[in-house]
Amino acid sequence: MLIVFAAVFVQGMVGFGAALVSMPLLSTQIDLHITTPLVALLTTTMELGTVIYFRKTIHFKTVWKLSIPSLIGIPLGVIALDYFDQDILLIILGIIV
């Protein structure tokens, strides 16, 4: 719970970073197959309120340019969870973050 609080606090202070804080820390405590959808649900829920609040000022053309690679990458990441060993994925996560 403290990890989630820290992630939400960072997100609230700087506007991003909840996944960067929560994913590496939660993956040391919880299996990566559970951590990944948990962090996705957490960040989606947090951002929903932000999107609703700023809906009139969002530049949707830019959002779509950023969303298309995400829509491709997220399913590939979920597939990678099934095909790669968790220890290898944790090493890759440590290198990236």
PDB file of C-alpha atoms in Angstrom, residues 9-85:
ATOM      1  CA  PHE A   9       2.068  11.041  -4.782  1.00  0.00           C
ATOM      2  CA  VAL A  10       4.749  11.282  -7.485  1.00  0.00           C
ATOM      3  CA  GLN A  11       2.062  11.317 -10.186  1.00  0.00           C
ATOM      4  CA  GLY A  12       0.225  14.116  -8.418  1.00  0.00           C
ATOM      5  CA  MET A  13       3.348  16.208  -7.882  1.00  0.00           C
ATOM      6  CA  VAL A  14       4.975  15.987 -11.313  1.00  0.00           C
ATOM      7  CA  GLY A  15       2.173  14.763 -13.579  1.00  0.00           C
ATOM      8  CA  PHE A  16       3.760  11.446 -14.523  1.00  0.00           C
ATOM      9  CA  GLY A  17       5.754   8.641 -12.998  1.00  0.00           C
ATOM     10  CA  ALA A  18       3.240   6.444 -11.217  1.00  0.00           C
ATOM     11  CA  ALA A  19       4.172   3.448 -13.349  1.00  0.00           C
ATOM     12  CA  LEU A  20       7.874   4.284 -13.110  1.00  0.00           C
ATOM     13  CA  VAL A  21       7.677   4.217  -9.325  1.00  0.00           C
ATOM     14  CA  SER A  22       5.187   1.414  -8.762  1.00  0.00           C
ATOM     15  CA  MET A  23       6.223  -1.167 -11.362  1.00  0.00           C
ATOM     16  CA  PRO A  24       9.796  -1.827 -10.204  1.00  0.00           C
ATOM     17  CA  LEU A  25       8.891  -1.690  -6.512  1.00  0.00           C
ATOM     18  CA  LEU A  26       5.750  -3.824  -6.732  1.00  0.00           C
ATOM     19  CA  SER A  27       7.510  -6.405  -8.908  1.00  0.00           C
ATOM     20  CA  THR A  28       9.867  -7.142  -6.016  1.00  0.00           C
ATOM     21  CA  GLN A  29       6.882  -7.997  -3.808  1.00  0.00           C
ATOM     22  CA  ILE A  30       4.302  -9.437  -6.213  1.00  0.00           C
ATOM     23  CA  ASP A  31       4.580 -11.738  -9.233  1.00  0.00           C
ATOM     24  CA  LEU A  32       5.133  -9.857 -12.496  1.00  0.00           C
ATOM     25  CA  HIS A  33       2.005 -11.453 -14.017  1.00  0.00           C
ATOM     26  CA  ILE A  34      -0.063  -9.745 -11.321  1.00  0.00           C
ATOM     27  CA  THR A  35       1.932  -6.514 -11.099  1.00  0.00           C
ATOM     28  CA  THR A  36       1.536  -5.602 -14.761  1.00  0.00           C
ATOM     29  CA  PRO A  37      -2.281  -5.470 -14.927  1.00  0.00           C
ATOM     30  CA  LEU A  38      -2.403  -3.996 -11.418  1.00  0.00           C
ATOM     31  CA  VAL A  39      -0.212  -1.055 -12.428  1.00  0.00           C
ATOM     32  CA  ALA A  40      -2.165  -0.647 -15.671  1.00  0.00           C
ATOM     33  CA  LEU A  41      -5.432  -0.489 -13.733  1.00  0.00           C
ATOM     34  CA  LEU A  42      -3.946   1.915 -11.196  1.00  0.00           C
ATOM     35  CA  THR A  43      -2.594   4.355 -13.777  1.00  0.00           C
ATOM     36  CA  THR A  44      -5.689   4.157 -15.976  1.00  0.00           C
ATOM     37  CA  THR A  45      -7.923   4.952 -13.021  1.00  0.00           C
ATOM     38  CA  MET A  46      -5.743   7.896 -11.973  1.00  0.00           C
ATOM     39  CA  GLU A  47      -5.541   9.347 -15.455  1.00  0.00           C
ATOM     40  CA  LEU A  48      -9.274   9.057 -16.068  1.00  0.00           C
ATOM     41  CA  GLY A  49      -9.906  11.832 -13.553  1.00  0.00           C
ATOM     42  CA  THR A  50      -7.206  13.985 -15.134  1.00  0.00           C
ATOM     43  CA  VAL A  51      -8.630  13.499 -18.618  1.00  0.00           C
ATOM     44  CA  ILE A  52     -12.122  14.412 -17.464  1.00  0.00           C
ATOM     45  CA  TYR A  53     -10.839  17.526 -15.708  1.00  0.00           C
ATOM     46  CA  PHE A  54      -8.749  18.747 -18.669  1.00  0.00           C
ATOM     47  CA  ARG A  55     -10.980  17.455 -21.474  1.00  0.00           C
ATOM     48  CA  LYS A  56     -11.510  20.899 -23.015  1.00  0.00           C
ATOM     49  CA  THR A  57      -7.791  21.619 -23.316  1.00  0.00           C
ATOM     50  CA  ILE A  58      -6.529  18.248 -24.557  1.00  0.00           C
ATOM     51  CA  HIS A  59      -4.889  18.319 -27.979  1.00  0.00           C
ATOM     52  CA  PHE A  60      -6.303  15.056 -29.307  1.00  0.00           C
ATOM     53  CA  LYS A  61      -4.158  14.975 -32.462  1.00  0.00           C
ATOM     54  CA  THR A  62      -1.051  14.742 -30.304  1.00  0.00           C
ATOM     55  CA  VAL A  63      -2.677  12.213 -27.985  1.00  0.00           C
ATOM     56  CA  TRP A  64      -3.450   9.902 -30.908  1.00  0.00           C
ATOM     57  CA  LYS A  65       0.154  10.132 -32.141  1.00  0.00           C
ATOM     58  CA  LEU A  66       1.325   8.948 -28.729  1.00  0.00           C
ATOM     59  CA  SER A  67      -1.458   6.394 -28.256  1.00  0.00           C
ATOM     60  CA  ILE A  68      -0.918   4.402 -31.442  1.00  0.00           C
ATOM     61  CA  PRO A  69       2.528   3.067 -30.418  1.00  0.00           C
ATOM     62  CA  SER A  70       1.116   2.282 -26.965  1.00  0.00           C
ATOM     63  CA  LEU A  71      -1.780   0.324 -28.458  1.00  0.00           C
ATOM     64  CA  ILE A  72       0.791  -1.755 -30.345  1.00  0.00           C
ATOM     65  CA  GLY A  73       3.311  -2.100 -27.516  1.00  0.00           C
ATOM     66  CA  ILE A  74       0.968  -3.036 -24.680  1.00  0.00           C
ATOM     67  CA  PRO A  75      -0.312  -6.274 -26.271  1.00  0.00           C
ATOM     68  CA  LEU A  76       3.265  -7.197 -27.208  1.00  0.00           C
ATOM     69  CA  GLY A  77       4.303  -6.703 -23.586  1.00  0.00           C
ATOM     70  CA  VAL A  78       1.451  -8.860 -22.340  1.00  0.00           C
ATOM     71  CA  ILE A  79       2.424 -11.589 -24.802  1.00  0.00           C
ATOM     72  CA  ALA A  80       6.041 -11.313 -23.620  1.00  0.00           C
ATOM     73  CA  LEU A  81       4.864 -12.109 -20.083  1.00  0.00           C
ATOM     74  CA  ASP A  82       3.790 -15.554 -21.276  1.00  0.00           C
ATOM     75  CA  TYR A  83       6.837 -16.372 -23.391  1.00  0.00           C
ATOM     76  CA  PHE A  84       9.775 -15.072 -21.308  1.00  0.00           C
ATOM     77  CA  ASP A  85      11.012 -16.107 -17.906  1.00  0.00           C
TER      78      ASP A  85
END
